[in-house]
Amino acid sequence: MSKTTAPVQRRTKLSCREIWKLYGPNADRPAASRDEVESRAANGRCFAALSDVSLDIGEGEIFVVMGLSGSGKSTLLRCLAQLVEPTFGNVELDGRSLTRMGQAELREVRRHDMGMVFQHFGLLPHLTVAGNVALPLKIRGEKAESRDHAVATALELTGLAAMADRLPAQLSGGQQQRVGLARALAVGPGLLFLDEPFSALDPLIRRELQDELIRLQAGLHKTMVFVTHDFSEAVRVGDRVAIMKDGRLRQVGTPEDIVRQPADDYVRNFVAGVDLTRVIRCATAARPASRSDYAHAVSGQGRLSDAAETLMAAGGGPIAVQGEDGSLIGEIDLHAVLAAVSGKSLAGEPA
Amino acid sequence: MTRFRPRAIWLLLPAAVAALWIAQQFSWATRFPKAWELPVAKTVSKSAAVVTDNLSWLTRLFATAIEVPMTLVVALLSEGGALTLGGFALDLPPLSWSGLALAVVWTGWRTGGPGLALLQALGCAYLLFFGQWSAAMLTLASVVIAVPFALGAGVVLGIVAWRMPRLDRWLVTPVLDLMQTVPAFAYLVPTLVLFGFGPVSALIATVIFALPPMARVTTLALSRLPGAITDLAAMMGCTRGQALWRVLLPAAMPMLLVGLNQTVMMTLNMVIIASMIGAGGLGFDVLLALRQLDIGRGLEAGAAIVVLAIMLDRQGRVLASGWSRGQAMSRRRGLGLVLVLGALLGTTLLGQIHAPLRAFPESWQVTTGSTMDSLVAWLNVNFFDTIEAVRVFLLMNLMNPIRIALASAPWLGVMTIVAMLGWVLGGWRLAVLGLGVGGFCLVTGLWDETMTTIYLCLTAAILSVSLGVPLGIAGHRWPRFGKLLTLAVELLQTMPSFVYLIPVVMLLRVGDVSAMIAIVAFAVTPVIRYTMAAFEAVPPALTEAGTVMGCTSGQMLRHVQLPVALPTILLGINQCFLFSLAMVVITALVGTRDLGQKVYIALTKADVGSGLVAGLCLGLVGILVDRLFRAAAARIAPQEPNSHA
């Protein structure tokens, strides 16, 4: 059994059921029933930005919604965050329905349990870095002392402590997005929405911030809904990835599931462009151990690319693949790696 | 949407010919019969009288409420005086010139560095040495009082319009359009009737005049905010008030401050015009000088207006750009502020004992009045023939033909052509608007005046375009010349429209040519600005493509730059027309016989009805022209490639 194909069972943090979002004449009017929304979507005058989307997002999971522009990924995020009201369907956070919640209650939920990071940062130009991070705390009426403390913690976390008094215009794009992240984290939310957070950054900075996010998440365990149009970003940061096209979900699964078993040609096209050694984990590529003692070992959670150096040192393998507790899961060698990246499943096949 | 309706043009020609033919057969179709006119002006006057009679308690209350702060500011800045508050009388001395000038220069230094400080110092020096200080302070007092009212009302209206897009579309925008095209003069008449002759009604007219741009800018600034900012406000769990005051308005502040600067400039412009109903100050001096043809004094007071305008404008711009760079929160100014306030108070108190500190000594003042008069006399003696030749040439070859053509054109024919034009450019709505505007001018009996107005604007627009477009192109091609041109345009735009009349009248005497040149000087600025901007905006990729194809610079202009720039240039011409309409009214002072004159006469007779109706005519013509130009610009603009988010 490997962890990759069956993800950790998590408590559901955020879920949506049968979400529809129509645009067009009378689209603001919510639909009373599923039949109604389907017939309205089918009559040709409305455009369905989302059709029948259902998802369960687990606690502490980075859930990536990936799609090209016009696929409905941003609309989905906006519906989950209630920035846009779905035409039909229900969104639940911790078992409470956001869609049926009153304005005041929703406001309280947002003040305490939600944060959002925007593609173009959304920083207020007249406030300093610290002022921007403090704003959501001020909005919810936090006292000055605990506010200062929370701001300092958030700045420390994102490596901005030295820049607290600068203005956004004096920062680089990467630093501005760190401020955006710090602001979203400042209220201590359980749920973060990230709307293409790194798309406006150049590739090197993007990589750096992706690593930063993964590092932060290791300590924070927030639930994150992360929207991107970049497939390699999706498989890099996501615990699970949903691929959207034309307002529908095409495939939902762990990055490894998706690269190894693309649901259709559309998904396969994206997979063709990524470096599989950075997606597939050693545990996935491993075959049953052929002996009990190896000179070299790698972690099963590591990606194949992480094992490359050890493999080279071992003259091409085989080397041990270990579980988190140090137990032996199996072994890999060059042949196993090649088989994994060429799309052939080795699980269960004898050498 | 169809790109063009070629068939409509074939309909237009026979229809126009038919209308002209009919018009020549029947006298009723040539000149609109008197019997068909409606007594609109009289009705308006009568209902205004009813309102005035019944609401005098309200207007008086309103006037009193405004009068208190007004007296205070006027007393402090200019004249000094007794302020009574609840039986307690306070004798206020005016703040001393030395303290005020120091404060102005210090503010310039703090916010804009030595350059701005020098500019402000020079400005103060001009006002002091030419004996314009007191009048300038009176004008400034009106501005100081009017701006907060215009600002507050404008922002509130802007927010309401932004919150309720439907209200904005059907009520606020059309009303603001009308308010901006109805000439400032026209506001003076009803306020005069409601509030009487004096500073209070001048103030109210000023606020009404300066309010629309602020409301516009507010709505625009709020709706242009990046989506992330509005989303952010929602996601932080802001209440509506928190979202507006803590997130949206601060984020929109740079644009709002630009709007504020514009409001200040419009206020100044209007304060000058409002001097006709008793605002006093620099405008009154210019008006008096114009009436007495005292050129020297008029020029000095006019220059003082320009100086004041430049001082306010530069200071405002520096403050606006300072905010967006976050310098508004500089901390070290505390001590300086205390010192300057101390100096202001100290010199004012000392001035009570030592007179030269209170009022700038007259023996230090200079005047160029007599020199100016002799200069003008010399110019008139030596260059009379040349100037006269230019004047007659313009009159005979350009102005008279257009005037005669428009004045003798049968109304039925003109209406048909306007309606057809509207239909071809913008569909049936625009055609109906054209018919409505024409109809209004006809039934109110103002057709002839309207035609005179259009003749003046049309000639001015033709001259402005043939002058402004080449200048703009040259300014784009030779950047150094372009810089000079931008400077000149900015200067021309800061000057209140009134000032244009002075030099023209003194050289060309009263009449249509003077009016025309003043209008062109005012209306050429948007043409130059828009042309330059349009050429700047031509994507470099296109000009590079042209260069690679081997275009000569003439071919580049003809085939690449002009076609791309044309829609924007057209908008510039549109602005030019609207500027002309606004200026036409002012030129009524030099004796044109157009709608402006009607308003002006109504003003002197306090005749609400004819003043408002003539003003409305001007406003409606302005809106029609604006819509026609916009429709034309939209028609020739290339379709944006569809981008899908």
Short mmCIF file of N, CA and C in Angstrom, two decimals, chain B residues 14-69:
data_model
loop_
_atom_site.label_atom_id
_atom_site.label_comp_id
_atom_site.label_asym_id
_atom_site.label_seq_id
_atom_site.Cartn_x
_atom_site.Cartn_y
_atom_site.Cartn_z
N PRO B 14 -30.95 62.11 -50.85
CA PRO B 14 -32.26 62.53 -51.39
C PRO B 14 -33.14 63.19 -50.33
N ALA B 15 -33.04 62.69 -49.08
CA ALA B 15 -33.88 63.28 -48.04
C ALA B 15 -33.50 64.73 -47.80
N ALA B 16 -32.22 65.01 -47.77
CA ALA B 16 -31.78 66.38 -47.56
C ALA B 16 -32.20 67.27 -48.73
N VAL B 17 -32.01 66.74 -49.93
CA VAL B 17 -32.41 67.52 -51.12
C VAL B 17 -33.91 67.81 -51.08
N ALA B 18 -34.68 66.78 -50.72
CA ALA B 18 -36.13 66.96 -50.66
C ALA B 18 -36.50 68.01 -49.63
N ALA B 19 -35.82 67.94 -48.45
CA ALA B 19 -36.14 68.89 -47.40
C ALA B 19 -35.82 70.31 -47.84
N LEU B 20 -34.69 70.47 -48.49
CA LEU B 20 -34.31 71.81 -48.96
C LEU B 20 -35.30 72.30 -50.00
N TRP B 21 -35.75 71.41 -50.87
CA TRP B 21 -36.69 71.79 -51.93
C TRP B 21 -38.02 72.24 -51.31
N ILE B 22 -38.49 71.42 -50.35
CA ILE B 22 -39.73 71.80 -49.67
C ILE B 22 -39.56 73.16 -49.01
N ALA B 23 -38.39 73.32 -48.33
CA ALA B 23 -38.16 74.54 -47.59
C ALA B 23 -38.23 75.76 -48.48
N GLN B 24 -37.78 75.59 -49.75
CA GLN B 24 -37.81 76.76 -50.61
C GLN B 24 -39.20 77.07 -51.16
N GLN B 25 -40.06 76.06 -51.16
CA GLN B 25 -41.41 76.27 -51.68
C GLN B 25 -42.33 76.94 -50.68
N PHE B 26 -42.13 76.67 -49.42
CA PHE B 26 -43.05 77.20 -48.41
C PHE B 26 -42.31 78.07 -47.41
N SER B 27 -42.87 79.19 -47.10
CA SER B 27 -42.18 80.10 -46.20
C SER B 27 -42.12 79.52 -44.79
N TRP B 28 -43.14 78.73 -44.41
CA TRP B 28 -43.14 78.19 -43.05
C TRP B 28 -41.99 77.21 -42.84
N ALA B 29 -41.50 76.65 -43.93
CA ALA B 29 -40.42 75.70 -43.80
C ALA B 29 -39.06 76.39 -43.79
N THR B 30 -39.03 77.65 -44.19
CA THR B 30 -37.77 78.37 -44.16
C THR B 30 -37.57 79.01 -42.80
N ARG B 31 -38.58 79.83 -42.44
CA ARG B 31 -38.49 80.45 -41.13
C ARG B 31 -39.58 79.86 -40.25
N PHE B 32 -39.22 79.46 -39.08
CA PHE B 32 -40.17 78.82 -38.17
C PHE B 32 -41.23 79.84 -37.78
N PRO B 33 -42.51 79.52 -38.02
CA PRO B 33 -43.56 80.51 -37.76
C PRO B 33 -43.63 80.90 -36.28
N LYS B 34 -43.76 82.19 -36.04
CA LYS B 34 -43.85 82.71 -34.67
C LYS B 34 -44.99 82.06 -33.87
N ALA B 35 -46.09 81.79 -34.60
CA ALA B 35 -47.29 81.26 -33.93
C ALA B 35 -47.04 79.87 -33.33
N TRP B 36 -46.03 79.16 -33.85
CA TRP B 36 -45.77 77.81 -33.36
C TRP B 36 -44.91 77.80 -32.11
N GLU B 37 -44.36 78.96 -31.76
CA GLU B 37 -43.47 78.99 -30.60
C GLU B 37 -44.27 78.88 -29.30
N LEU B 38 -43.64 78.32 -28.30
CA LEU B 38 -44.29 78.16 -27.01
C LEU B 38 -43.68 79.12 -25.99
N PRO B 39 -44.49 79.62 -25.07
CA PRO B 39 -43.95 80.58 -24.09
C PRO B 39 -43.19 79.88 -22.97
N VAL B 40 -42.15 79.14 -23.34
CA VAL B 40 -41.42 78.36 -22.34
C VAL B 40 -40.78 79.28 -21.30
N ALA B 41 -40.10 80.31 -21.80
CA ALA B 41 -39.36 81.19 -20.90
C ALA B 41 -40.29 81.84 -19.88
N LYS B 42 -41.47 82.30 -20.38
CA LYS B 42 -42.41 82.97 -19.47
C LYS B 42 -42.90 82.01 -18.40
N THR B 43 -43.21 80.77 -18.83
CA THR B 43 -43.69 79.78 -17.85
C THR B 43 -42.64 79.54 -16.77
N VAL B 44 -41.39 79.39 -17.22
CA VAL B 44 -40.32 79.14 -16.25
C VAL B 44 -40.22 80.32 -15.29
N SER B 45 -40.25 81.53 -15.82
CA SER B 45 -40.16 82.72 -14.98
C SER B 45 -41.27 82.73 -13.94
N LYS B 46 -42.48 82.42 -14.41
CA LYS B 46 -43.63 82.46 -13.50
C LYS B 46 -43.48 81.44 -12.39
N SER B 47 -43.09 80.20 -12.78
CA SER B 47 -42.99 79.19 -11.73
C SER B 47 -41.85 79.51 -10.79
N ALA B 48 -40.78 80.11 -11.34
CA ALA B 48 -39.67 80.50 -10.47
C ALA B 48 -40.13 81.54 -9.46
N ALA B 49 -41.00 82.48 -9.94
CA ALA B 49 -41.51 83.51 -9.04
C ALA B 49 -42.30 82.87 -7.91
N VAL B 50 -43.13 81.86 -8.27
CA VAL B 50 -43.91 81.16 -7.25
C VAL B 50 -42.99 80.51 -6.22
N VAL B 51 -41.95 79.81 -6.76
CA VAL B 51 -41.00 79.15 -5.86
C VAL B 51 -40.33 80.18 -4.95
N THR B 52 -39.88 81.26 -5.55
CA THR B 52 -39.18 82.28 -4.76
C THR B 52 -40.07 82.82 -3.66
N ASP B 53 -41.35 83.10 -4.01
CA ASP B 53 -42.26 83.68 -3.02
C ASP B 53 -42.47 82.74 -1.85
N ASN B 54 -42.58 81.44 -2.17
CA ASN B 54 -42.93 80.50 -1.11
C ASN B 54 -41.74 79.94 -0.35
N LEU B 55 -40.57 80.03 -0.98
CA LEU B 55 -39.43 79.41 -0.34
C LEU B 55 -38.43 80.41 0.21
N SER B 56 -38.85 81.65 0.30
CA SER B 56 -37.87 82.66 0.69
C SER B 56 -37.29 82.37 2.07
N TRP B 57 -38.13 81.79 2.97
CA TRP B 57 -37.62 81.46 4.31
C TRP B 57 -36.48 80.45 4.22
N LEU B 58 -36.64 79.49 3.28
CA LEU B 58 -35.62 78.44 3.14
C LEU B 58 -34.33 79.03 2.57
N THR B 59 -34.49 79.81 1.50
CA THR B 59 -33.29 80.37 0.89
C THR B 59 -32.59 81.31 1.86
N ARG B 60 -33.39 82.04 2.64
CA ARG B 60 -32.76 82.95 3.59
C ARG B 60 -32.00 82.18 4.67
N LEU B 61 -32.62 81.07 5.11
CA LEU B 61 -31.97 80.21 6.10
C LEU B 61 -30.64 79.68 5.56
N PHE B 62 -30.72 79.19 4.34
CA PHE B 62 -29.57 78.64 3.66
C PHE B 62 -28.47 79.70 3.56
N ALA B 63 -28.89 80.88 3.14
CA ALA B 63 -27.94 81.97 2.95
C ALA B 63 -27.27 82.32 4.27
N THR B 64 -28.06 82.35 5.34
CA THR B 64 -27.47 82.69 6.64
C THR B 64 -26.46 81.64 7.07
N ALA B 65 -26.83 80.36 6.81
CA ALA B 65 -25.94 79.27 7.21
C ALA B 65 -24.60 79.37 6.50
N ILE B 66 -24.64 79.80 5.27
CA ILE B 66 -23.38 79.90 4.52
C ILE B 66 -22.63 81.17 4.89
N GLU B 67 -23.39 82.17 5.27
CA GLU B 67 -22.77 83.47 5.46
C GLU B 67 -21.78 83.50 6.62
N VAL B 68 -22.05 82.71 7.67
CA VAL B 68 -21.18 82.76 8.84
C VAL B 68 -19.75 82.34 8.52
N PRO B 69 -19.54 81.10 7.97
CA PRO B 69 -18.16 80.74 7.65
C PRO B 69 -17.57 81.67 6.60
#
